[in-house]
Amino acid sequence: MADIKNIVTLGVGLMGEGIAQVALMAGYNVTLVDIKDELVNKAYAGIEAGVKKSEEKGKLGEGVTAADVIARCKKSTDLASAVKDADMVIEAIVEKMGPKKEVCKIAMDNGPSHIIFASNTSFMSITEIGKDCGAPDRVCGMHFFNPVALMACIEVIKGEGTSDDTFNTAMDVAKNLPVLRGKRYIAPVLKDKPGFIVNRLNAPGNIYISWVLDKAAEKGIPWDQIDADVGKLAAMPPCVLMDYVGIDTLVHIMNYSAELLSPDFKPGKVLIEMVEKGTLGRKTGQGFYDWSKGRPQPDMSVKAGLFDVNVLFAISLNEGCRLLEEGVASGFKIIDDANMAGMNTPGPFGAGKRNFAEWSELLEKLVAETGKEYLKPCELMKSGGFVKMRK
Ligand code: NAI
């Protein structure tokens, strides 16, 4: 297996900065690369502050100072020269296929013959990113969660061309990266399918939520009654959460899922209109709620009786079963654990073992009512066959 000492983190925005920080804290030599000096400098300053904070909290390990850690960090705006002595590139540039393929080829053309290219894409095909770079065997996925230093999960993804050696090396590097809360959790993703494990598990819930919103609008039901349906079952009720994430981000994810998974993911009327009007949630001060005075406190006293949390669990169990059927994850415990480590919420299989029959019926009814065929329960869910499968 390749011995990794020098890592290039390419694209040091929100994710790349976090990845570089944990790689430095793990003891790697890291070169930050972005398109402009000011972006690289901003990331460097952020990392310096983050590492110093870790030093103050005594999280750098015996005898290690922030200065020691920062001394291993270099900066560059020229990928071709930055990869000359790199063993690995971890890419976190824009979520677009063209630029990702381009930087992958530059890394392979200019790096040493053992260099590994790992992409932090959230949804896109690792196989496609590596297809034309001349060394698809040395391309894999390393999908981190935001914020990198605090969220335990990293999914390591095997593309169709990825060699076992590359995959195992990336698994090892991922295991070495510290996390400031709890323990790192590495999820091996054995088939390259859109959204991998965690994002895929959670994506189809948006089909249901968008449908509920359109129904509520049709009936003139206020948003806080939808949130009241969920009540204290969620840390953030759905309309507050969508506002928090950003309606434009949600619509982007849904359009993207529609392209890669099924047209059933297309966002509904309410969400599209919100984007057109620019009421994008927290970031614009107005979404479902007014955010101008901070986080809204919806009136939870009246329920709409429209949003059924069990449907959301059922959708997630169904998607988890599909992941098992497709061989993306080797067992259901990995799916549950990855969801907990990536989203801080339990995966669907724990409760699903008891409820699969009832939840399958819920989904059959939902498909009949919405026409969203994607939500049809798969064989593995309906039969409960996953209970007897390898954990
Ligand atoms: P960002 O917009 O904060 O950062 C992207 C950085 O890449 C920017 O600094 C930009 O200047 C740089 N960049 C763009 N093209 C470049 C190129 N050709 N060469 C070098 N640098 C380039 O984006 P963010 O949120 O950090 O996302 C980056 C990647 O990570 C995307 O693929 C995204 O899907 C993925 N991701 C994002 C998560 C999130 O919560 N934001 C979570 C997990 C994955």
Short mmCIF file of C-alpha atoms and ligand atoms in Angstrom, two decimals:
data_model
loop_
_atom_site.label_atom_id
_atom_site.label_comp_id
_atom_site.label_asym_id
_atom_site.label_seq_id
_atom_site.Cartn_x
_atom_site.Cartn_y
_atom_site.Cartn_z
CA MET A 1 0.00 0.00 0.00
CA ALA A 2 1.18 3.49 -0.84
CA ASP A 3 2.81 5.28 2.08
CA ILE A 4 1.07 8.64 2.40
CA LYS A 5 3.05 11.56 3.78
CA ASN A 6 2.24 14.54 1.54
CA ILE A 7 -1.36 15.53 0.87
CA VAL A 8 -2.67 18.28 -1.42
CA THR A 9 -6.08 19.63 -0.44
CA LEU A 10 -7.51 21.11 -3.61
CA GLY A 11 -10.23 23.75 -3.28
CA VAL A 12 -9.97 25.13 0.24
CA GLY A 13 -13.46 26.57 0.76
CA LEU A 14 -15.78 25.38 3.49
CA MET A 15 -14.92 21.66 3.18
CA GLY A 16 -11.32 21.81 1.93
CA GLU A 17 -10.25 24.01 4.84
CA GLY A 18 -11.67 21.52 7.34
CA ILE A 19 -10.08 18.57 5.53
CA ALA A 20 -6.70 20.29 5.49
CA GLN A 21 -6.94 21.05 9.21
CA VAL A 22 -7.61 17.45 10.25
CA ALA A 23 -4.95 16.15 7.82
CA LEU A 24 -2.38 18.49 9.42
CA MET A 25 -3.50 17.43 12.89
CA ALA A 26 -3.03 13.79 11.86
CA GLY A 27 0.63 14.55 11.06
CA TYR A 28 0.54 14.80 7.25
CA ASN A 29 2.35 17.51 5.28
CA VAL A 30 -0.41 19.48 3.58
CA THR A 31 -0.39 21.88 0.64
CA LEU A 32 -3.47 24.08 0.31
CA VAL A 33 -4.38 24.76 -3.33
CA ASP A 34 -7.07 27.08 -4.66
CA ILE A 35 -7.46 29.41 -7.62
CA LYS A 36 -6.50 32.69 -5.91
CA ASP A 37 -3.92 33.65 -3.27
CA GLU A 38 -6.57 35.37 -1.16
CA LEU A 39 -8.61 32.15 -0.95
CA VAL A 40 -5.58 30.11 0.07
CA ASN A 41 -4.59 32.75 2.65
CA LYS A 42 -8.11 32.84 4.09
CA ALA A 43 -8.10 29.06 4.52
CA TYR A 44 -4.61 29.16 6.04
CA ALA A 45 -5.75 31.75 8.60
CA GLY A 46 -8.84 29.67 9.43
CA ILE A 47 -6.73 26.54 9.90
CA GLU A 48 -4.23 28.39 12.07
CA ALA A 49 -7.06 29.62 14.33
CA GLY A 50 -8.63 26.13 14.44
CA VAL A 51 -5.35 24.43 15.32
CA LYS A 52 -4.60 27.00 18.03
CA LYS A 53 -8.02 26.39 19.55
CA SER A 54 -7.29 22.65 19.56
CA GLU A 55 -3.97 23.35 21.27
CA GLU A 56 -5.76 25.37 23.99
CA LYS A 57 -8.17 22.49 24.52
CA GLY A 58 -5.27 20.03 24.76
CA LYS A 59 -6.36 18.13 21.64
CA LEU A 60 -3.08 18.10 19.72
CA GLY A 61 -1.46 15.25 21.64
CA GLU A 62 1.54 15.01 23.98
CA GLY A 63 4.22 17.62 23.27
CA VAL A 64 2.71 18.77 19.94
CA THR A 65 2.29 22.53 19.55
CA ALA A 66 0.11 24.49 17.13
CA ALA A 67 3.31 25.90 15.62
CA ASP A 68 4.56 22.33 14.87
CA VAL A 69 1.31 21.55 13.09
CA ILE A 70 1.14 24.78 11.09
CA ALA A 71 4.79 24.38 10.05
CA ARG A 72 3.70 21.40 7.92
CA CYS A 73 1.25 23.53 5.90
CA LYS A 74 2.22 24.99 2.50
CA LYS A 75 0.22 27.17 0.08
CA SER A 76 -0.09 27.20 -3.70
CA THR A 77 -2.29 28.32 -6.58
CA ASP A 78 -0.63 26.00 -9.09
CA LEU A 79 -1.92 22.44 -8.90
CA ALA A 80 0.54 21.03 -11.45
CA SER A 81 3.56 22.03 -9.37
CA ALA A 82 1.88 21.36 -5.99
CA VAL A 83 1.34 17.68 -6.86
CA LYS A 84 4.97 17.04 -7.91
CA ASP A 85 5.85 15.44 -4.57
CA ALA A 86 2.31 14.65 -3.36
CA ASP A 87 1.16 11.14 -2.44
CA MET A 88 -2.50 12.06 -2.39
CA VAL A 89 -4.88 14.79 -3.54
CA ILE A 90 -8.15 15.35 -1.70
CA GLU A 91 -10.37 17.41 -3.96
CA ALA A 92 -13.14 19.72 -2.66
CA ILE A 93 -13.71 22.15 -5.56
CA VAL A 94 -17.10 23.11 -7.05
CA GLU A 95 -19.65 20.30 -7.40
CA LYS A 96 -19.39 20.15 -11.22
CA MET A 97 -18.24 17.20 -13.29
CA GLY A 98 -16.18 19.12 -15.91
CA PRO A 99 -13.84 20.88 -13.46
CA LYS A 100 -13.51 17.76 -11.28
CA LYS A 101 -12.41 15.64 -14.27
CA GLU A 102 -10.03 18.37 -15.35
CA VAL A 103 -8.20 18.66 -12.00
CA CYS A 104 -8.06 14.88 -11.69
CA LYS A 105 -6.20 14.69 -15.02
CA ILE A 106 -3.81 17.52 -14.05
CA ALA A 107 -2.99 15.66 -10.80
CA MET A 108 -2.36 12.37 -12.62
CA ASP A 109 -0.32 13.98 -15.43
CA ASN A 110 1.93 15.94 -13.07
CA GLY A 111 2.07 13.88 -9.88
CA PRO A 112 4.28 10.87 -9.08
CA SER A 113 3.18 7.52 -10.52
CA HIS A 114 1.71 6.40 -7.18
CA ILE A 115 -0.41 9.53 -6.51
CA ILE A 116 -4.00 8.90 -5.37
CA PHE A 117 -6.85 11.29 -6.23
CA ALA A 118 -9.77 11.31 -3.77
CA SER A 119 -12.89 13.35 -4.49
CA ASN A 120 -15.15 14.83 -1.79
CA THR A 121 -18.13 15.01 -4.17
CA SER A 122 -21.46 14.65 -2.35
CA PHE A 123 -23.38 12.94 -5.11
CA MET A 124 -21.40 12.53 -8.34
CA SER A 125 -19.89 9.47 -9.97
CA ILE A 126 -16.32 8.67 -8.88
CA THR A 127 -16.05 6.38 -11.91
CA GLU A 128 -16.81 9.27 -14.27
CA ILE A 129 -14.42 11.65 -12.48
CA GLY A 130 -11.57 9.17 -12.96
CA LYS A 131 -12.52 7.78 -16.38
CA ASP A 132 -10.30 9.93 -18.59
CA CYS A 133 -7.37 10.72 -16.29
CA GLY A 134 -5.21 7.80 -17.44
CA ALA A 135 -5.16 6.09 -14.02
CA PRO A 136 -8.74 5.33 -12.86
CA ASP A 137 -7.30 2.69 -10.52
CA ARG A 138 -5.85 5.51 -8.40
CA VAL A 139 -9.11 7.50 -8.15
CA CYS A 140 -11.59 7.06 -5.29
CA GLY A 141 -14.07 9.03 -3.20
CA MET A 142 -13.56 10.41 0.29
CA HIS A 143 -16.81 12.06 1.32
CA PHE A 144 -16.64 14.19 4.46
CA PHE A 145 -19.49 15.82 6.39
CA ASN A 146 -19.78 19.44 7.42
CA PRO A 147 -18.14 20.59 9.69
CA VAL A 148 -15.27 18.18 8.99
CA ALA A 149 -13.58 18.60 12.37
CA LEU A 150 -16.79 17.79 14.25
CA MET A 151 -18.74 15.30 12.13
CA ALA A 152 -17.44 11.78 12.62
CA CYS A 153 -18.37 10.19 9.30
CA ILE A 154 -16.18 9.79 6.23
CA GLU A 155 -17.47 7.64 3.37
CA VAL A 156 -14.69 6.04 1.32
CA ILE A 157 -15.97 5.17 -2.14
CA LYS A 158 -14.80 2.55 -4.61
CA GLY A 159 -15.33 3.64 -8.22
CA GLU A 160 -15.62 0.97 -10.95
CA GLY A 161 -11.93 1.40 -11.76
CA THR A 162 -10.60 1.92 -8.21
CA SER A 163 -7.97 -0.66 -7.22
CA ASP A 164 -8.12 -2.42 -3.85
CA ASP A 165 -4.80 -0.82 -3.01
CA THR A 166 -6.15 2.71 -3.57
CA PHE A 167 -9.33 1.96 -1.64
CA ASN A 168 -7.45 0.46 1.32
CA THR A 169 -4.97 3.34 1.39
CA ALA A 170 -7.82 5.89 1.45
CA MET A 171 -9.52 3.89 4.24
CA ASP A 172 -6.29 4.04 6.25
CA VAL A 173 -5.83 7.78 5.73
CA ALA A 174 -9.49 8.39 6.70
CA LYS A 175 -9.04 6.39 9.90
CA ASN A 176 -6.02 8.54 10.85
CA LEU A 177 -7.90 11.85 10.61
CA PRO A 178 -8.92 13.12 14.05
CA VAL A 179 -12.40 14.31 14.97
CA LEU A 180 -12.87 16.76 17.82
CA ARG A 181 -16.04 15.16 19.20
CA GLY A 182 -16.55 11.41 19.65
CA LYS A 183 -14.77 8.91 17.41
CA ARG A 184 -14.18 8.87 13.62
CA TYR A 185 -16.46 6.51 11.72
CA ILE A 186 -15.39 5.32 8.29
CA ALA A 187 -18.07 3.85 6.02
CA PRO A 188 -16.79 1.73 3.12
CA VAL A 189 -18.97 2.38 0.04
CA LEU A 190 -18.53 -0.62 -2.22
CA LYS A 191 -20.51 0.50 -5.30
CA ASP A 192 -20.36 3.92 -6.88
CA LYS A 193 -24.02 5.05 -6.86
CA PRO A 194 -25.32 8.66 -6.64
CA GLY A 195 -25.30 10.02 -3.06
CA PHE A 196 -23.33 7.01 -1.74
CA ILE A 197 -24.86 5.96 1.62
CA VAL A 198 -25.91 8.89 3.82
CA ASN A 199 -27.05 11.40 1.21
CA ARG A 200 -28.84 8.67 -0.74
CA LEU A 201 -30.63 7.43 2.39
CA ASN A 202 -31.95 10.91 3.13
CA ALA A 203 -32.64 12.24 -0.37
CA PRO A 204 -36.04 10.61 -1.13
CA GLY A 205 -37.59 12.09 2.02
CA ASN A 206 -37.53 15.38 0.09
CA ILE A 207 -40.01 13.95 -2.45
CA TYR A 208 -42.52 13.47 0.36
CA ILE A 209 -41.82 16.80 2.07
CA SER A 210 -42.22 18.72 -1.17
CA TRP A 211 -45.51 16.94 -1.85
CA VAL A 212 -46.77 17.77 1.68
CA LEU A 213 -45.90 21.45 1.15
CA ASP A 214 -47.89 21.60 -2.09
CA LYS A 215 -50.85 19.89 -0.40
CA ALA A 216 -50.70 22.36 2.50
CA ALA A 217 -50.60 25.31 0.08
CA GLU A 218 -53.60 23.91 -1.81
CA LYS A 219 -55.58 23.64 1.41
CA GLY A 220 -54.37 26.97 2.84
CA ILE A 221 -52.71 25.28 5.83
CA PRO A 222 -50.04 27.43 7.54
CA TRP A 223 -46.47 26.11 7.73
CA ASP A 224 -46.33 26.00 11.52
CA GLN A 225 -49.10 23.38 11.49
CA ILE A 226 -46.85 21.13 9.35
CA ASP A 227 -44.06 21.65 11.88
CA ALA A 228 -46.53 20.90 14.68
CA ASP A 229 -47.23 17.51 13.01
CA VAL A 230 -43.60 16.57 13.70
CA GLY A 231 -43.44 18.36 17.06
CA LYS A 232 -40.59 17.30 19.32
CA LEU A 233 -39.75 14.19 17.27
CA ALA A 234 -37.09 16.15 15.39
CA ALA A 235 -34.35 18.45 16.67
CA MET A 236 -35.58 20.97 14.09
CA PRO A 237 -39.08 20.67 12.60
CA PRO A 238 -39.12 20.36 8.78
CA CYS A 239 -39.97 23.94 7.71
CA VAL A 240 -37.47 25.44 10.15
CA LEU A 241 -34.86 22.94 8.94
CA MET A 242 -35.48 23.72 5.25
CA ASP A 243 -35.15 27.44 5.99
CA TYR A 244 -31.94 26.73 7.89
CA VAL A 245 -30.39 24.67 5.05
CA GLY A 246 -31.56 27.15 2.38
CA ILE A 247 -34.43 26.60 -0.05
CA ASP A 248 -32.10 27.10 -3.05
CA THR A 249 -29.76 24.38 -1.75
CA LEU A 250 -32.69 22.00 -1.27
CA VAL A 251 -34.03 22.71 -4.77
CA HIS A 252 -30.54 22.17 -6.20
CA ILE A 253 -30.24 18.78 -4.45
CA MET A 254 -33.70 17.76 -5.68
CA ASN A 255 -33.02 18.75 -9.29
CA TYR A 256 -29.73 16.93 -9.13
CA SER A 257 -31.37 13.79 -7.69
CA ALA A 258 -34.02 14.07 -10.42
CA GLU A 259 -31.25 13.91 -13.01
CA LEU A 260 -29.36 11.02 -11.40
CA LEU A 261 -32.03 8.92 -9.67
CA SER A 262 -35.60 9.61 -10.86
CA PRO A 263 -37.76 12.47 -12.21
CA ASP A 264 -39.92 11.96 -9.09
CA PHE A 265 -37.35 14.07 -7.22
CA LYS A 266 -38.30 17.25 -9.13
CA PRO A 267 -39.19 19.98 -6.59
CA GLY A 268 -42.86 20.95 -6.26
CA LYS A 269 -44.60 24.28 -6.79
CA VAL A 270 -44.06 25.74 -3.31
CA LEU A 271 -40.29 25.26 -3.33
CA ILE A 272 -39.86 26.51 -6.90
CA GLU A 273 -41.88 29.64 -6.16
CA MET A 274 -39.82 30.35 -3.05
CA VAL A 275 -36.62 30.24 -5.11
CA GLU A 276 -38.17 32.51 -7.75
CA LYS A 277 -39.19 35.00 -5.06
CA GLY A 278 -35.81 34.79 -3.32
CA THR A 279 -37.33 33.75 0.01
CA LEU A 280 -34.52 31.27 0.64
CA GLY A 281 -34.76 30.96 4.44
CA ARG A 282 -32.25 31.98 7.08
CA LYS A 283 -29.74 33.42 4.59
CA THR A 284 -32.25 35.96 3.17
CA GLY A 285 -34.10 36.57 6.46
CA GLN A 286 -37.35 35.13 5.10
CA GLY A 287 -38.35 31.64 4.06
CA PHE A 288 -41.26 29.70 5.48
CA TYR A 289 -40.63 31.92 8.50
CA ASP A 290 -39.25 35.36 9.33
CA TRP A 291 -35.63 34.99 10.50
CA SER A 292 -34.93 38.69 11.02
CA LYS A 293 -35.09 38.30 14.79
CA GLY A 294 -33.20 35.00 14.96
CA ARG A 295 -34.40 31.40 14.86
CA PRO A 296 -38.20 31.30 14.55
CA GLN A 297 -40.34 29.61 17.16
CA PRO A 298 -43.31 28.15 15.25
CA ASP A 299 -46.64 27.93 17.03
CA MET A 300 -46.96 24.19 17.64
CA SER A 301 -50.44 24.27 19.16
CA VAL A 302 -52.43 23.25 16.07
CA LYS A 303 -51.53 20.23 13.90
CA ALA A 304 -52.25 19.91 10.17
CA GLY A 305 -52.53 16.12 10.34
CA LEU A 306 -50.76 16.04 6.97
CA PHE A 307 -47.14 15.18 7.69
CA ASP A 308 -46.59 11.65 9.02
CA VAL A 309 -43.12 11.09 10.46
CA ASN A 310 -43.55 7.35 10.03
CA VAL A 311 -43.72 7.89 6.27
CA LEU A 312 -40.33 9.55 6.42
CA PHE A 313 -38.90 6.59 8.39
CA ALA A 314 -40.49 4.20 5.88
CA ILE A 315 -38.94 6.04 2.93
CA SER A 316 -35.56 5.92 4.58
CA LEU A 317 -35.85 2.19 5.37
CA ASN A 318 -36.82 1.53 1.74
CA GLU A 319 -33.80 3.42 0.46
CA GLY A 320 -31.56 1.61 2.95
CA CYS A 321 -32.87 -1.72 1.64
CA ARG A 322 -32.12 -0.60 -1.91
CA LEU A 323 -28.56 0.22 -0.86
CA LEU A 324 -28.26 -3.37 0.41
CA GLU A 325 -29.87 -4.83 -2.73
CA GLU A 326 -27.46 -2.85 -4.92
CA GLY A 327 -24.44 -3.87 -2.82
CA VAL A 328 -23.50 -0.25 -1.97
CA ALA A 329 -23.15 -1.19 1.70
CA SER A 330 -22.21 -4.65 2.90
CA GLY A 331 -24.62 -4.65 5.86
CA PHE A 332 -27.36 -2.63 7.53
CA LYS A 333 -25.33 -1.71 10.59
CA ILE A 334 -22.95 0.27 8.37
CA ILE A 335 -25.91 2.24 6.99
CA ASP A 336 -27.33 3.00 10.45
CA ASP A 337 -23.92 3.86 11.90
CA ALA A 338 -22.96 6.07 8.94
CA ASN A 339 -26.23 8.00 9.27
CA MET A 340 -25.64 8.56 12.97
CA ALA A 341 -22.03 9.63 12.37
CA GLY A 342 -22.91 11.84 9.37
CA MET A 343 -26.29 13.31 10.34
CA ASN A 344 -26.52 12.79 14.12
CA THR A 345 -29.79 10.91 13.61
CA PRO A 346 -30.44 7.17 13.93
CA GLY A 347 -30.60 5.14 10.72
CA PRO A 348 -33.83 3.37 9.73
CA PHE A 349 -33.02 -0.30 10.42
CA GLY A 350 -33.34 -0.32 14.21
CA ALA A 351 -37.05 0.60 14.20
CA GLY A 352 -37.47 -0.86 10.71
CA LYS A 353 -36.98 -4.43 11.97
CA ARG A 354 -40.25 -4.16 13.87
CA ASN A 355 -42.19 -1.96 11.48
CA PHE A 356 -41.26 -3.01 7.94
CA ALA A 357 -44.66 -4.58 7.14
CA GLU A 358 -46.68 -1.61 8.37
CA TRP A 359 -44.28 0.87 6.75
CA SER A 360 -44.43 -1.00 3.41
CA GLU A 361 -48.20 -0.53 3.46
CA LEU A 362 -47.75 3.17 4.21
CA LEU A 363 -45.53 3.48 1.15
CA GLU A 364 -47.95 1.57 -1.12
CA LYS A 365 -50.70 4.02 -0.08
CA LEU A 366 -48.42 7.00 -0.57
CA VAL A 367 -47.51 5.91 -4.11
CA ALA A 368 -51.20 5.45 -4.94
CA GLU A 369 -51.94 8.96 -3.66
CA THR A 370 -48.91 10.84 -5.05
CA GLY A 371 -48.05 8.85 -8.18
CA LYS A 372 -44.39 8.96 -7.06
CA GLU A 373 -43.34 5.47 -8.18
CA TYR A 374 -39.82 5.93 -6.82
CA LEU A 375 -41.23 5.52 -3.30
CA LYS A 376 -42.64 2.02 -4.00
CA PRO A 377 -41.32 -0.40 -1.34
CA CYS A 378 -38.63 -2.72 -2.70
CA GLU A 379 -38.73 -6.50 -2.25
CA LEU A 380 -36.15 -6.53 0.52
CA MET A 381 -38.22 -4.09 2.58
CA LYS A 382 -41.59 -5.75 1.96
CA SER A 383 -40.30 -9.22 2.80
CA GLY A 384 -38.31 -8.04 5.82
CA GLY A 385 -35.48 -10.12 4.33
CA PHE A 386 -32.91 -7.58 5.53
CA VAL A 387 -33.46 -8.80 9.12
CA LYS A 388 -31.76 -12.10 8.22
CA MET A 389 -28.95 -10.47 6.27
CA ARG A 390 -25.45 -9.82 7.56
CA LYS A 391 -25.42 -6.90 9.99
P1 NAI B 1 -16.91 26.04 -1.46
O1 NAI B 1 -17.54 26.84 -2.53
O2 NAI B 1 -16.93 26.54 -0.06
O3 NAI B 1 -15.39 25.77 -1.84
C1 NAI B 1 -14.94 25.38 -3.10
C2 NAI B 1 -13.56 25.96 -3.32
O4 NAI B 1 -13.02 25.37 -4.49
C3 NAI B 1 -13.56 27.48 -3.54
O5 NAI B 1 -12.61 28.08 -2.67
C4 NAI B 1 -13.15 27.65 -4.99
O6 NAI B 1 -12.38 28.81 -5.25
C5 NAI B 1 -12.32 26.39 -5.20
N1 NAI B 1 -12.18 25.98 -6.61
C6 NAI B 1 -13.12 25.95 -7.56
N2 NAI B 1 -12.58 25.48 -8.72
C7 NAI B 1 -11.28 25.21 -8.46
C8 NAI B 1 -10.21 24.69 -9.23
N3 NAI B 1 -10.37 24.37 -10.50
N4 NAI B 1 -9.00 24.53 -8.63
C9 NAI B 1 -8.83 24.85 -7.33
N5 NAI B 1 -9.81 25.33 -6.56
C10 NAI B 1 -11.02 25.52 -7.11
O7 NAI B 1 -17.57 24.59 -1.58
P2 NAI B 1 -17.71 23.45 -0.46
O8 NAI B 1 -19.03 23.60 0.23
O9 NAI B 1 -16.47 23.39 0.33
O10 NAI B 1 -17.85 22.15 -1.37
C11 NAI B 1 -16.74 21.61 -2.06
C12 NAI B 1 -17.05 20.18 -2.46
O11 NAI B 1 -17.38 19.42 -1.29
C13 NAI B 1 -18.22 20.02 -3.41
O12 NAI B 1 -17.96 18.95 -4.28
C14 NAI B 1 -19.38 19.68 -2.46
O13 NAI B 1 -20.41 18.95 -3.08
C15 NAI B 1 -18.66 18.82 -1.44
N6 NAI B 1 -19.31 18.72 -0.14
C16 NAI B 1 -19.86 19.84 0.45
C17 NAI B 1 -20.48 19.73 1.70
C18 NAI B 1 -21.07 20.93 2.36
O14 NAI B 1 -21.77 20.77 3.39
N7 NAI B 1 -20.83 22.12 1.87
C19 NAI B 1 -20.55 18.44 2.41
C20 NAI B 1 -19.87 17.35 1.73
C21 NAI B 1 -19.31 17.50 0.50
#
